[in-house]
mmCIF file of C-alpha atoms in Angstrom:
data_model
loop_
_atom_site.group_PDB
_atom_site.id
_atom_site.type_symbol
_atom_site.label_atom_id
_atom_site.label_comp_id
_atom_site.label_asym_id
_atom_site.label_seq_id
_atom_site.Cartn_x
_atom_site.Cartn_y
_atom_site.Cartn_z
ATOM 1 C CA UNK A 1 0.000 0.000 0.000
ATOM 2 C CA UNK A 2 3.025 2.298 0.423
ATOM 3 C CA UNK A 3 3.301 2.862 -3.318
ATOM 4 C CA UNK A 4 -0.400 3.638 -3.537
ATOM 5 C CA UNK A 5 -0.294 6.216 -0.762
ATOM 6 C CA UNK A 6 2.875 7.756 -2.167
ATOM 7 C CA UNK A 7 1.152 8.075 -5.539
ATOM 8 C CA UNK A 8 -1.923 9.572 -3.875
ATOM 9 C CA UNK A 9 0.213 12.120 -2.079
ATOM 10 C CA UNK A 10 2.018 13.038 -5.283
ATOM 11 C CA UNK A 11 -1.283 13.417 -7.091
ATOM 12 C CA UNK A 12 -2.315 16.116 -4.657
ATOM 13 C CA UNK A 13 1.007 17.910 -4.514
ATOM 14 C CA UNK A 14 0.182 20.561 -7.089
ATOM 15 C CA UNK A 15 2.652 21.679 -9.736
ATOM 16 C CA UNK A 16 5.026 18.750 -9.194
ATOM 17 C CA UNK A 17 2.273 16.219 -9.881
ATOM 18 C CA UNK A 18 2.419 14.410 -13.248
ATOM 19 C CA UNK A 19 -0.430 15.245 -15.607
ATOM 20 C CA UNK A 20 -0.648 11.809 -17.195
ATOM 21 C CA UNK A 21 0.735 8.318 -16.696
ATOM 22 C CA UNK A 22 2.137 6.053 -19.372
ATOM 23 C CA UNK A 23 0.801 2.496 -19.704
ATOM 24 C CA UNK A 24 3.008 -0.194 -18.202
ATOM 25 C CA UNK A 25 1.853 -2.927 -20.594
ATOM 26 C CA UNK A 26 0.115 -3.457 -23.919
ATOM 27 C CA UNK A 27 -2.675 -5.865 -24.778
ATOM 28 C CA UNK A 28 -1.526 -9.229 -26.116
ATOM 29 C CA UNK A 29 -4.438 -11.078 -27.762
ATOM 30 C CA UNK A 30 -4.981 -14.776 -27.084
ATOM 31 C CA UNK A 31 -4.135 -17.311 -29.768
ATOM 32 C CA UNK A 32 -7.839 -17.859 -30.351
ATOM 33 C CA UNK A 33 -9.367 -14.352 -30.270
ATOM 34 C CA UNK A 34 -12.918 -13.440 -29.309
ATOM 35 C CA UNK A 35 -15.239 -11.931 -31.917
ATOM 36 C CA UNK A 36 -16.751 -9.686 -29.232
ATOM 37 C CA UNK A 37 -15.940 -6.033 -29.927
ATOM 38 C CA UNK A 38 -15.294 -6.376 -33.657
ATOM 39 C CA UNK A 39 -17.299 -4.321 -36.128
ATOM 40 C CA UNK A 40 -19.360 -6.068 -38.814
ATOM 41 C CA UNK A 41 -16.654 -5.285 -41.358
ATOM 42 C CA UNK A 42 -13.988 -6.772 -39.115
ATOM 43 C CA UNK A 43 -16.039 -9.923 -38.515
ATOM 44 C CA UNK A 44 -16.547 -10.333 -42.253
ATOM 45 C CA UNK A 45 -12.800 -9.934 -42.753
ATOM 46 C CA UNK A 46 -12.073 -12.616 -40.121
ATOM 47 C CA UNK A 47 -14.540 -14.950 -41.813
ATOM 48 C CA UNK A 48 -12.760 -14.428 -45.118
ATOM 49 C CA UNK A 49 -9.456 -15.327 -43.460
ATOM 50 C CA UNK A 50 -10.804 -18.764 -42.498
ATOM 51 C CA UNK A 51 -12.224 -19.488 -45.951
ATOM 52 C CA UNK A 52 -15.851 -18.297 -45.796
ATOM 53 C CA UNK A 53 -16.883 -17.363 -49.338
ATOM 54 C CA UNK A 54 -17.602 -13.676 -50.096
ATOM 55 C CA UNK A 55 -21.250 -14.392 -50.963
ATOM 56 C CA UNK A 56 -21.844 -15.823 -47.475
ATOM 57 C CA UNK A 57 -19.947 -13.346 -45.324
ATOM 58 C CA UNK A 58 -22.672 -10.732 -44.893
ATOM 59 C CA UNK A 59 -25.267 -13.332 -43.893
ATOM 60 C CA UNK A 60 -22.881 -15.119 -41.521
ATOM 61 C CA UNK A 61 -21.829 -11.819 -39.979
ATOM 62 C CA UNK A 62 -25.441 -10.879 -39.329
ATOM 63 C CA UNK A 63 -26.139 -14.272 -37.768
ATOM 64 C CA UNK A 64 -23.155 -13.946 -35.453
ATOM 65 C CA UNK A 65 -24.112 -10.388 -34.552
ATOM 66 C CA UNK A 66 -27.619 -11.476 -33.573
ATOM 67 C CA UNK A 67 -26.458 -14.431 -31.488
ATOM 68 C CA UNK A 68 -23.764 -12.435 -29.700
ATOM 69 C CA UNK A 69 -25.581 -9.180 -29.015
ATOM 70 C CA UNK A 70 -29.298 -10.016 -28.958
ATOM 71 C CA UNK A 71 -29.242 -13.486 -27.411
ATOM 72 C CA UNK A 72 -25.949 -13.330 -25.569
ATOM 73 C CA UNK A 73 -24.626 -16.688 -26.816
ATOM 74 C CA UNK A 74 -21.512 -17.795 -24.926
ATOM 75 C CA UNK A 75 -20.473 -20.522 -27.359
ATOM 76 C CA UNK A 76 -20.869 -21.178 -31.062
ATOM 77 C CA UNK A 77 -22.771 -24.384 -30.235
ATOM 78 C CA UNK A 78 -25.679 -22.229 -29.030
ATOM 79 C CA UNK A 79 -25.995 -20.611 -32.467
ATOM 80 C CA UNK A 80 -28.461 -23.129 -33.862
ATOM 81 C CA UNK A 81 -29.349 -21.153 -36.995
ATOM 82 C CA UNK A 82 -25.761 -21.678 -38.197
ATOM 83 C CA UNK A 83 -24.838 -25.053 -39.660
ATOM 84 C CA UNK A 84 -22.994 -27.548 -37.468
ATOM 85 C CA UNK A 85 -20.032 -27.525 -39.848
ATOM 86 C CA UNK A 86 -19.744 -23.742 -39.772
ATOM 87 C CA UNK A 87 -20.032 -23.707 -35.957
ATOM 88 C CA UNK A 88 -17.177 -26.189 -35.721
ATOM 89 C CA UNK A 89 -15.085 -24.104 -38.109
ATOM 90 C CA UNK A 90 -15.759 -20.939 -36.059
ATOM 91 C CA UNK A 91 -14.913 -22.686 -32.790
ATOM 92 C CA UNK A 92 -11.621 -23.850 -34.258
ATOM 93 C CA UNK A 93 -10.470 -20.274 -34.819
ATOM 94 C CA UNK A 94 -12.466 -17.967 -32.533
ATOM 95 C CA UNK A 95 -14.426 -17.628 -29.292
ATOM 96 C CA UNK A 96 -17.224 -15.364 -28.071
ATOM 97 C CA UNK A 97 -15.602 -15.031 -24.662
ATOM 98 C CA UNK A 98 -16.128 -12.004 -22.443
ATOM 99 C CA UNK A 99 -14.262 -11.056 -19.257
ATOM 100 C CA UNK A 100 -14.325 -13.619 -16.452
ATOM 101 C CA UNK A 101 -16.132 -12.728 -13.228
ATOM 102 C CA UNK A 102 -13.488 -13.168 -10.531
ATOM 103 C CA UNK A 103 -15.716 -11.860 -7.726
ATOM 104 C CA UNK A 104 -19.169 -10.388 -7.215
ATOM 105 C CA UNK A 105 -20.353 -8.177 -4.364
ATOM 106 C CA UNK A 106 -23.937 -7.099 -3.757
ATOM 107 C CA UNK A 107 -24.595 -3.985 -1.690
ATOM 108 C CA UNK A 108 -27.355 -3.581 0.854
ATOM 109 C CA UNK A 109 -28.967 -1.127 -1.614
ATOM 110 C CA UNK A 110 -28.924 -3.649 -4.481
ATOM 111 C CA UNK A 111 -25.854 -2.262 -6.240
ATOM 112 C CA UNK A 112 -23.668 -5.003 -7.708
ATOM 113 C CA UNK A 113 -19.935 -4.784 -8.280
ATOM 114 C CA UNK A 114 -18.067 -7.278 -10.438
ATOM 115 C CA UNK A 115 -14.332 -7.752 -10.413
ATOM 116 C CA UNK A 116 -13.549 -8.825 -13.971
ATOM 117 C CA UNK A 117 -10.443 -10.729 -14.976
ATOM 118 C CA UNK A 118 -9.007 -10.076 -18.432
ATOM 119 C CA UNK A 119 -6.829 -12.966 -19.623
ATOM 120 C CA UNK A 120 -3.616 -12.133 -21.432
ATOM 121 C CA UNK A 121 -2.235 -13.870 -24.498
ATOM 122 C CA UNK A 122 1.174 -13.763 -22.805
ATOM 123 C CA UNK A 123 1.661 -16.763 -20.519
ATOM 124 C CA UNK A 124 4.187 -14.777 -18.484
ATOM 125 C CA UNK A 125 1.882 -11.777 -17.971
ATOM 126 C CA UNK A 126 -0.618 -11.992 -15.149
ATOM 127 C CA UNK A 127 -4.278 -11.429 -15.930
ATOM 128 C CA UNK A 128 -5.434 -7.855 -15.517
ATOM 129 C CA UNK A 129 -8.532 -6.869 -13.550
ATOM 130 C CA UNK A 130 -11.101 -4.078 -13.679
ATOM 131 C CA UNK A 131 -14.325 -3.292 -11.869
ATOM 132 C CA UNK A 132 -17.803 -2.804 -13.281
ATOM 133 C CA UNK A 133 -20.839 -1.637 -11.261
ATOM 134 C CA UNK A 134 -24.585 -2.097 -11.796
ATOM 135 C CA UNK A 135 -26.911 0.381 -10.051
ATOM 136 C CA UNK A 136 -30.631 -0.563 -10.077
ATOM 137 C CA UNK A 137 -33.237 2.164 -9.674
ATOM 138 C CA UNK A 138 -37.015 2.201 -9.958
ATOM 139 C CA UNK A 139 -37.036 3.578 -13.507
ATOM 140 C CA UNK A 140 -33.684 2.419 -14.876
ATOM 141 C CA UNK A 141 -30.652 0.214 -14.397
ATOM 142 C CA UNK A 142 -27.314 1.921 -14.917
ATOM 143 C CA UNK A 143 -24.095 0.086 -15.693
ATOM 144 C CA UNK A 144 -20.842 1.874 -14.865
ATOM 145 C CA UNK A 145 -18.150 0.650 -17.263
ATOM 146 C CA UNK A 146 -14.348 0.948 -17.136
ATOM 147 C CA UNK A 147 -12.099 1.976 -20.035
ATOM 148 C CA UNK A 148 -8.610 1.336 -18.628
ATOM 149 C CA UNK A 149 -6.814 -0.946 -16.189
ATOM 150 C CA UNK A 150 -5.917 1.801 -13.745
ATOM 151 C CA UNK A 151 -6.093 5.374 -14.981
ATOM 152 C CA UNK A 152 -4.041 7.771 -17.090
ATOM 153 C CA UNK A 153 -4.830 10.662 -14.760
ATOM 154 C CA UNK A 154 -3.866 11.630 -11.213
ATOM 155 C CA UNK A 155 -6.937 13.362 -9.774
ATOM 156 C CA UNK A 156 -6.090 13.904 -6.127
ATOM 157 C CA UNK A 157 -9.524 13.086 -4.657
ATOM 158 C CA UNK A 158 -10.089 9.883 -6.668
ATOM 159 C CA UNK A 159 -9.107 6.441 -5.382
ATOM 160 C CA UNK A 160 -8.769 5.050 -8.907
ATOM 161 C CA UNK A 161 -6.451 7.927 -9.790
ATOM 162 C CA UNK A 162 -3.907 6.701 -7.224
ATOM 163 C CA UNK A 163 -3.477 3.513 -9.231
ATOM 164 C CA UNK A 164 -0.878 2.938 -11.914
ATOM 165 C CA UNK A 165 -2.006 2.876 -15.543
ATOM 166 C CA UNK A 166 -1.486 -0.727 -16.604
ATOM 167 C CA UNK A 167 -3.058 -0.565 -20.074
ATOM 168 C CA UNK A 168 -6.031 0.492 -22.161
ATOM 169 C CA UNK A 169 -8.938 -1.904 -22.550
ATOM 170 C CA UNK A 170 -9.855 -3.229 -25.979
ATOM 171 C CA UNK A 171 -13.254 -2.604 -27.545
ATOM 172 C CA UNK A 172 -14.107 -6.245 -26.820
ATOM 173 C CA UNK A 173 -13.240 -5.862 -23.136
ATOM 174 C CA UNK A 174 -15.431 -2.753 -22.899
ATOM 175 C CA UNK A 175 -18.420 -4.316 -24.692
ATOM 176 C CA UNK A 176 -17.735 -7.465 -22.681
ATOM 177 C CA UNK A 177 -18.561 -5.633 -19.447
ATOM 178 C CA UNK A 178 -22.067 -4.926 -20.731
ATOM 179 C CA UNK A 179 -22.413 -8.562 -21.790
ATOM 180 C CA UNK A 180 -21.238 -9.838 -18.397
ATOM 181 C CA UNK A 181 -23.866 -7.663 -16.693
ATOM 182 C CA UNK A 182 -26.589 -9.071 -18.928
ATOM 183 C CA UNK A 183 -25.286 -12.589 -18.308
ATOM 184 C CA UNK A 184 -25.358 -12.160 -14.530
ATOM 185 C CA UNK A 185 -28.767 -10.489 -14.545
ATOM 186 C CA UNK A 186 -30.253 -12.890 -17.122
ATOM 187 C CA UNK A 187 -31.093 -9.784 -19.120
ATOM 188 C CA UNK A 188 -30.881 -10.867 -22.765
ATOM 189 C CA UNK A 189 -33.702 -10.121 -25.184
ATOM 190 C CA UNK A 190 -34.932 -13.727 -25.413
ATOM 191 C CA UNK A 191 -35.320 -14.065 -21.610
ATOM 192 C CA UNK A 192 -37.906 -12.909 -19.121
ATOM 193 C CA UNK A 193 -36.880 -10.443 -16.411
ATOM 194 C CA UNK A 194 -38.701 -9.883 -13.103
ATOM 195 C CA UNK A 195 -39.971 -6.491 -14.302
ATOM 196 C CA UNK A 196 -40.786 -7.580 -17.845
ATOM 197 C CA UNK A 197 -38.368 -5.001 -19.260
ATOM 198 C CA UNK A 198 -34.612 -4.779 -19.688
ATOM 199 C CA UNK A 199 -32.585 -4.411 -16.490
ATOM 200 C CA UNK A 200 -29.533 -2.697 -18.016
ATOM 201 C CA UNK A 201 -31.047 0.392 -19.628
ATOM 202 C CA UNK A 202 -28.247 2.943 -19.282
ATOM 203 C CA UNK A 203 -24.475 2.825 -19.651
ATOM 204 C CA UNK A 204 -22.052 5.338 -18.184
ATOM 205 C CA UNK A 205 -18.352 5.410 -19.039
ATOM 206 C CA UNK A 206 -17.490 6.477 -15.501
ATOM 207 C CA UNK A 207 -15.611 3.454 -14.200
ATOM 208 C CA UNK A 208 -11.862 3.042 -14.021
ATOM 209 C CA UNK A 209 -9.872 5.124 -16.473
ATOM 210 C CA UNK A 210 -10.168 8.227 -18.662
ATOM 211 C CA UNK A 211 -12.238 7.186 -21.717
ATOM 212 C CA UNK A 212 -10.866 9.898 -23.989
ATOM 213 C CA UNK A 213 -7.329 8.590 -23.566
ATOM 214 C CA UNK A 214 -8.578 5.328 -25.057
ATOM 215 C CA UNK A 215 -10.747 6.975 -27.669
ATOM 216 C CA UNK A 216 -10.730 4.472 -30.547
ATOM 217 C CA UNK A 217 -11.596 1.445 -28.402
ATOM 218 C CA UNK A 218 -14.261 3.359 -26.473
ATOM 219 C CA UNK A 219 -15.803 4.645 -29.701
ATOM 220 C CA UNK A 220 -15.866 1.212 -31.318
ATOM 221 C CA UNK A 221 -17.339 -0.374 -28.188
ATOM 222 C CA UNK A 222 -20.066 2.234 -27.684
ATOM 223 C CA UNK A 223 -21.139 2.027 -31.333
ATOM 224 C CA UNK A 224 -21.730 -1.699 -30.758
ATOM 225 C CA UNK A 225 -23.587 -1.044 -27.494
ATOM 226 C CA UNK A 226 -25.803 1.514 -29.274
ATOM 227 C CA UNK A 227 -26.448 -0.664 -32.351
ATOM 228 C CA UNK A 228 -30.205 -1.161 -32.627
ATOM 229 C CA UNK A 229 -29.747 -4.626 -34.140
ATOM 230 C CA UNK A 230 -27.691 -5.756 -31.180
ATOM 231 C CA UNK A 231 -27.307 -4.605 -27.576
ATOM 232 C CA UNK A 232 -29.619 -1.749 -28.496
ATOM 233 C CA UNK A 233 -29.033 0.876 -25.796
ATOM 234 C CA UNK A 234 -29.917 4.312 -27.163
ATOM 235 C CA UNK A 235 -27.138 6.892 -27.489
ATOM 236 C CA UNK A 236 -29.247 9.160 -25.285
ATOM 237 C CA UNK A 237 -28.910 6.545 -22.548
ATOM 238 C CA UNK A 238 -25.130 6.326 -22.870
ATOM 239 C CA UNK A 239 -23.000 8.918 -21.091
ATOM 240 C CA UNK A 240 -19.259 9.338 -21.476
ATOM 241 C CA UNK A 241 -17.491 11.123 -18.633
ATOM 242 C CA UNK A 242 -14.190 12.907 -19.185
ATOM 243 C CA UNK A 243 -11.878 14.892 -16.945
ATOM 244 C CA UNK A 244 -11.380 17.284 -19.845
ATOM 245 C CA UNK A 245 -9.332 15.821 -22.708
ATOM 246 C CA UNK A 246 -10.283 18.766 -24.885
ATOM 247 C CA UNK A 247 -9.085 17.553 -28.326
ATOM 248 C CA UNK A 248 -11.298 14.457 -28.146
ATOM 249 C CA UNK A 249 -14.465 16.126 -26.870
ATOM 250 C CA UNK A 250 -15.616 17.245 -30.333
ATOM 251 C CA UNK A 251 -14.682 13.801 -31.713
ATOM 252 C CA UNK A 252 -16.942 12.226 -29.088
ATOM 253 C CA UNK A 253 -19.914 14.181 -30.381
ATOM 254 C CA UNK A 254 -19.083 13.657 -34.052
ATOM 255 C CA UNK A 255 -18.004 9.998 -34.006
ATOM 256 C CA UNK A 256 -19.988 8.503 -31.111
ATOM 257 C CA UNK A 257 -22.900 10.882 -30.514
ATOM 258 C CA UNK A 258 -23.478 9.984 -26.868
ATOM 259 C CA UNK A 259 -24.265 12.215 -23.893
ATOM 260 C CA UNK A 260 -21.295 14.049 -22.391
ATOM 261 C CA UNK A 261 -20.367 14.471 -18.736
ATOM 262 C CA UNK A 262 -17.434 16.567 -17.573
ATOM 263 C CA UNK A 263 -15.643 16.065 -14.255
ATOM 264 C CA UNK A 264 -15.286 19.730 -13.350
ATOM 265 C CA UNK A 265 -14.970 19.801 -9.520
ATOM 266 C CA UNK A 266 -13.581 23.343 -9.297
ATOM 267 C CA UNK A 267 -14.316 26.781 -10.711
ATOM 268 C CA UNK A 268 -10.827 28.288 -10.381
ATOM 269 C CA UNK A 269 -7.809 27.078 -12.318
ATOM 270 C CA UNK A 270 -5.487 27.125 -9.303
ATOM 271 C CA UNK A 271 -7.727 24.709 -7.391
ATOM 272 C CA UNK A 272 -8.583 22.532 -10.385
ATOM 273 C CA UNK A 273 -4.844 22.255 -11.115
ATOM 274 C CA UNK A 274 -4.591 20.419 -7.787
ATOM 275 C CA UNK A 275 -7.805 18.381 -7.933
ATOM 276 C CA UNK A 276 -7.548 17.516 -11.648
ATOM 277 C CA UNK A 277 -3.912 18.086 -12.711
ATOM 278 C CA UNK A 278 -4.911 17.670 -16.374
ATOM 279 C CA UNK A 279 -6.295 21.201 -15.979
ATOM 280 C CA UNK A 280 -2.751 22.520 -16.347
ATOM 281 C CA UNK A 281 -2.830 21.213 -19.926
ATOM 282 C CA UNK A 282 -6.453 22.087 -20.718
ATOM 283 C CA UNK A 283 -7.599 24.913 -18.386
ATOM 284 C CA UNK A 284 -11.186 25.658 -17.478
ATOM 285 C CA UNK A 285 -11.821 28.292 -20.169
ATOM 286 C CA UNK A 286 -10.588 25.963 -22.921
ATOM 287 C CA UNK A 287 -12.586 23.052 -21.532
ATOM 288 C CA UNK A 288 -15.817 25.049 -21.304
ATOM 289 C CA UNK A 289 -15.403 26.350 -24.856
ATOM 290 C CA UNK A 290 -15.172 22.739 -26.047
ATOM 291 C CA UNK A 291 -18.421 22.091 -24.177
ATOM 292 C CA UNK A 292 -20.110 25.085 -25.844
ATOM 293 C CA UNK A 293 -19.039 23.659 -29.196
ATOM 294 C CA UNK A 294 -20.052 20.059 -28.397
ATOM 295 C CA UNK A 295 -21.938 18.631 -31.411
ATOM 296 C CA UNK A 296 -25.601 18.059 -30.640
ATOM 297 C CA UNK A 297 -25.671 19.848 -27.289
ATOM 298 C CA UNK A 298 -29.101 21.380 -26.633
ATOM 299 C CA UNK A 299 -31.644 21.754 -23.856
ATOM 300 C CA UNK A 300 -32.820 18.265 -24.735
ATOM 301 C CA UNK A 301 -29.245 16.925 -24.705
ATOM 302 C CA UNK A 302 -27.624 18.796 -21.860
ATOM 303 C CA UNK A 303 -24.037 18.336 -20.787
ATOM 304 C CA UNK A 304 -23.648 17.076 -17.224
ATOM 305 C CA UNK A 305 -21.030 18.746 -15.073
ATOM 306 C CA UNK A 306 -19.893 16.533 -12.220
ATOM 307 C CA UNK A 307 -18.855 18.323 -9.067
ATOM 308 C CA UNK A 308 -17.573 16.353 -6.095
ATOM 309 C CA UNK A 309 -18.333 18.138 -2.810
ATOM 310 C CA UNK A 310 -15.164 18.578 -0.730
ATOM 311 C CA UNK A 311 -15.507 20.169 2.694
ATOM 312 C CA UNK A 312 -13.879 23.590 2.891
ATOM 313 C CA UNK A 313 -12.284 23.140 -0.532
ATOM 314 C CA UNK A 314 -14.843 23.820 -3.281
ATOM 315 C CA UNK A 315 -18.219 24.015 -1.514
ATOM 316 C CA UNK A 316 -18.682 27.704 -0.653
ATOM 317 C CA UNK A 317 -21.518 29.826 -1.990
ATOM 318 C CA UNK A 318 -18.886 31.903 -3.817
ATOM 319 C CA UNK A 319 -17.929 28.702 -5.649
ATOM 320 C CA UNK A 320 -21.594 28.108 -6.509
ATOM 321 C CA UNK A 321 -21.962 31.643 -7.839
ATOM 322 C CA UNK A 322 -18.859 31.367 -10.021
ATOM 323 C CA UNK A 323 -20.004 27.964 -11.285
ATOM 324 C CA UNK A 324 -23.279 29.452 -12.501
ATOM 325 C CA UNK A 325 -21.393 32.315 -14.156
ATOM 326 C CA UNK A 326 -18.943 29.977 -15.900
ATOM 327 C CA UNK A 327 -21.676 27.740 -17.333
ATOM 328 C CA UNK A 328 -23.697 30.586 -18.828
ATOM 329 C CA UNK A 329 -24.668 29.709 -22.384
ATOM 330 C CA UNK A 330 -24.030 25.979 -22.034
ATOM 331 C CA UNK A 331 -27.082 23.663 -21.936
ATOM 332 C CA UNK A 332 -26.094 22.044 -18.676
ATOM 333 C CA UNK A 333 -27.056 20.296 -15.501
ATOM 334 C CA UNK A 334 -24.819 20.055 -12.455
ATOM 335 C CA UNK A 335 -24.479 16.725 -10.710
ATOM 336 C CA UNK A 336 -23.327 17.244 -7.118
ATOM 337 C CA UNK A 337 -21.468 14.219 -5.759
ATOM 338 C CA UNK A 338 -20.887 13.718 -2.016
ATOM 339 C CA UNK A 339 -17.220 12.780 -1.636
ATOM 340 C CA UNK A 340 -16.612 9.084 -0.994
ATOM 341 C CA UNK A 341 -13.608 8.736 1.327
ATOM 342 C CA UNK A 342 -10.805 6.191 1.127
ATOM 343 C CA UNK A 343 -7.682 5.491 3.229
ATOM 344 C CA UNK A 344 -4.941 8.074 2.847
ATOM 345 C CA UNK A 345 -7.145 10.810 1.401
ATOM 346 C CA UNK A 346 -6.794 14.310 2.829
ATOM 347 C CA UNK A 347 -10.317 15.307 1.825
ATOM 348 C CA UNK A 348 -13.632 15.128 3.655
ATOM 349 C CA UNK A 349 -17.189 15.195 2.357
ATOM 350 C CA UNK A 350 -18.984 18.525 2.650
ATOM 351 C CA UNK A 351 -21.571 18.831 5.402
ATOM 352 C CA UNK A 352 -25.040 17.961 4.169
ATOM 353 C CA UNK A 353 -26.418 21.425 5.004
ATOM 354 C CA UNK A 354 -23.716 23.000 2.870
ATOM 355 C CA UNK A 355 -24.426 20.648 -0.032
ATOM 356 C CA UNK A 356 -28.105 21.613 0.135
ATOM 357 C CA UNK A 357 -27.289 25.348 0.167
ATOM 358 C CA UNK A 358 -24.950 24.891 -2.809
ATOM 359 C CA UNK A 359 -27.614 22.919 -4.692
ATOM 360 C CA UNK A 360 -30.359 25.423 -3.875
ATOM 361 C CA UNK A 361 -28.328 28.336 -5.246
ATOM 362 C CA UNK A 362 -27.664 26.513 -8.520
ATOM 363 C CA UNK A 363 -31.300 25.442 -8.818
ATOM 364 C CA UNK A 364 -32.528 29.000 -8.227
ATOM 365 C CA UNK A 365 -30.200 30.125 -11.023
ATOM 366 C CA UNK A 366 -32.102 27.849 -13.413
ATOM 367 C CA UNK A 367 -29.934 24.729 -13.494
ATOM 368 C CA UNK A 368 -30.916 21.218 -12.524
ATOM 369 C CA UNK A 369 -28.634 20.313 -9.617
ATOM 370 C CA UNK A 370 -29.403 16.831 -8.317
ATOM 371 C CA UNK A 371 -27.306 15.493 -5.473
ATOM 372 C CA UNK A 372 -26.140 12.023 -6.446
ATOM 373 C CA UNK A 373 -27.273 9.562 -3.824
ATOM 374 C CA UNK A 374 -24.226 7.527 -2.786
ATOM 375 C CA UNK A 375 -24.756 3.947 -3.937
ATOM 376 C CA UNK A 376 -22.746 0.850 -3.117
ATOM 377 C CA UNK A 377 -20.525 2.503 -0.520
ATOM 378 C CA UNK A 378 -20.464 -0.639 1.612
ATOM 379 C CA UNK A 379 -18.848 -2.569 -1.265
ATOM 380 C CA UNK A 380 -16.636 0.334 -2.446
ATOM 381 C CA UNK A 381 -18.631 0.738 -5.625
ATOM 382 C CA UNK A 382 -19.404 4.427 -5.188
ATOM 383 C CA UNK A 383 -18.077 7.233 -7.356
ATOM 384 C CA UNK A 384 -14.309 7.604 -7.029
ATOM 385 C CA UNK A 385 -13.887 4.370 -5.072
ATOM 386 C CA UNK A 386 -13.218 1.868 -7.869
ATOM 387 C CA UNK A 387 -9.796 0.281 -7.703
ATOM 388 C CA UNK A 388 -8.585 -2.882 -9.377
ATOM 389 C CA UNK A 389 -7.805 -5.866 -7.188
ATOM 390 C CA UNK A 390 -4.504 -5.896 -9.057
ATOM 391 C CA UNK A 391 -3.380 -3.633 -6.199
ATOM 392 C CA UNK A 392 -4.326 -5.507 -3.041
ATOM 393 C CA UNK A 393 -5.431 -3.871 0.186
ATOM 394 C CA UNK A 394 -4.599 -5.295 3.579
ATOM 395 C CA UNK A 395 -7.344 -6.490 5.941
ATOM 396 C CA UNK A 396 -6.794 -3.409 8.112
ATOM 397 C CA UNK A 397 -7.161 -1.079 5.114
ATOM 398 C CA UNK A 398 -10.315 -2.890 3.983
ATOM 399 C CA UNK A 399 -11.818 -2.450 7.446
ATOM 400 C CA UNK A 400 -10.995 1.250 7.348
ATOM 401 C CA UNK A 401 -12.617 1.602 3.908
ATOM 402 C CA UNK A 402 -15.736 -0.225 5.011
ATOM 403 C CA UNK A 403 -16.021 1.853 8.184
ATOM 404 C CA UNK A 404 -15.818 5.083 6.182
ATOM 405 C CA UNK A 405 -18.186 3.771 3.526
ATOM 406 C CA UNK A 406 -20.855 3.003 6.123
ATOM 407 C CA UNK A 407 -20.692 6.499 7.646
ATOM 408 C CA UNK A 408 -23.410 8.815 6.329
#
């Protein structure tokens, strides 16, 4: 844990803090790759490589797409509309594997957290692990998905940010998280659910990692998730959260077309430089201009600004007033997030009365300002608490985390 705490301290040390981390490893595909995460064109290309005739590739691709993303087939043997010979040929060269569930925790509020193991094609490289969280609510079920093993960034208040960046996830590993959730919840289109409707209705790219530092894989994965002939989750129900990688914000609107959330957390550059060191590369004014220019932003498609409430740091009424001033002209809502503590952090959550005063001021100024109800704190699944089991915590540290998580 020493390295983790040292990293956490460095992340909050201001100007000496690194803006970004470099990945320690690269993805090495297994000998027999999974078709999950490939586009239709890529699947057709793979079929051609194993001898499927051009006249059959489109049909076979569509069959595979349906079985993988509508019915959630885990093996080619389940794909009964494909001939036995073709299934055997596919199984010889490919799989439809998704990440392995190494552990599952279920919170007292119904939140589920899965620790997912990502096998490596290198026998000498240990399997990597990420976390994925499902949050059930009365009118929706939101899946929080990771984009990296660890995180590129060093945000000082975020537990995940204290972790090393191991590597980016592939498109298949990102889509695979959605498929694992549907597997575990028995939530595929050909199965009955307790409510009679889909359980995973919304996806948020708010798990481990900075999605816009893994843009291509995130884009390719979300286009599959949004495909109406497959997983079928509307782009308006998919939200990508960024700490402010300005050059890729416009690309997100143009190439993916999903809802945008921005981890703002401060209204002055000097403070945001400490909380979100990336701000030294892309300061607030530049970030907010990218939000004003975001393709498709409107009152019906507002940008969410996430603002973690830190006691005595960013929660004054002066901060609220400047926040309203800064967001003028941007179709926005402000999501206030009570800080979720973790061992070694120097921050505390704002008092509830202060959060309410902050929210009331923003609301009176004409902005929606919901306070995010902490979910899954008792299993460390709340915002800012995700951390791969690749970096183990001692029993004493786990007890400290659980004690803080249970304190409201």
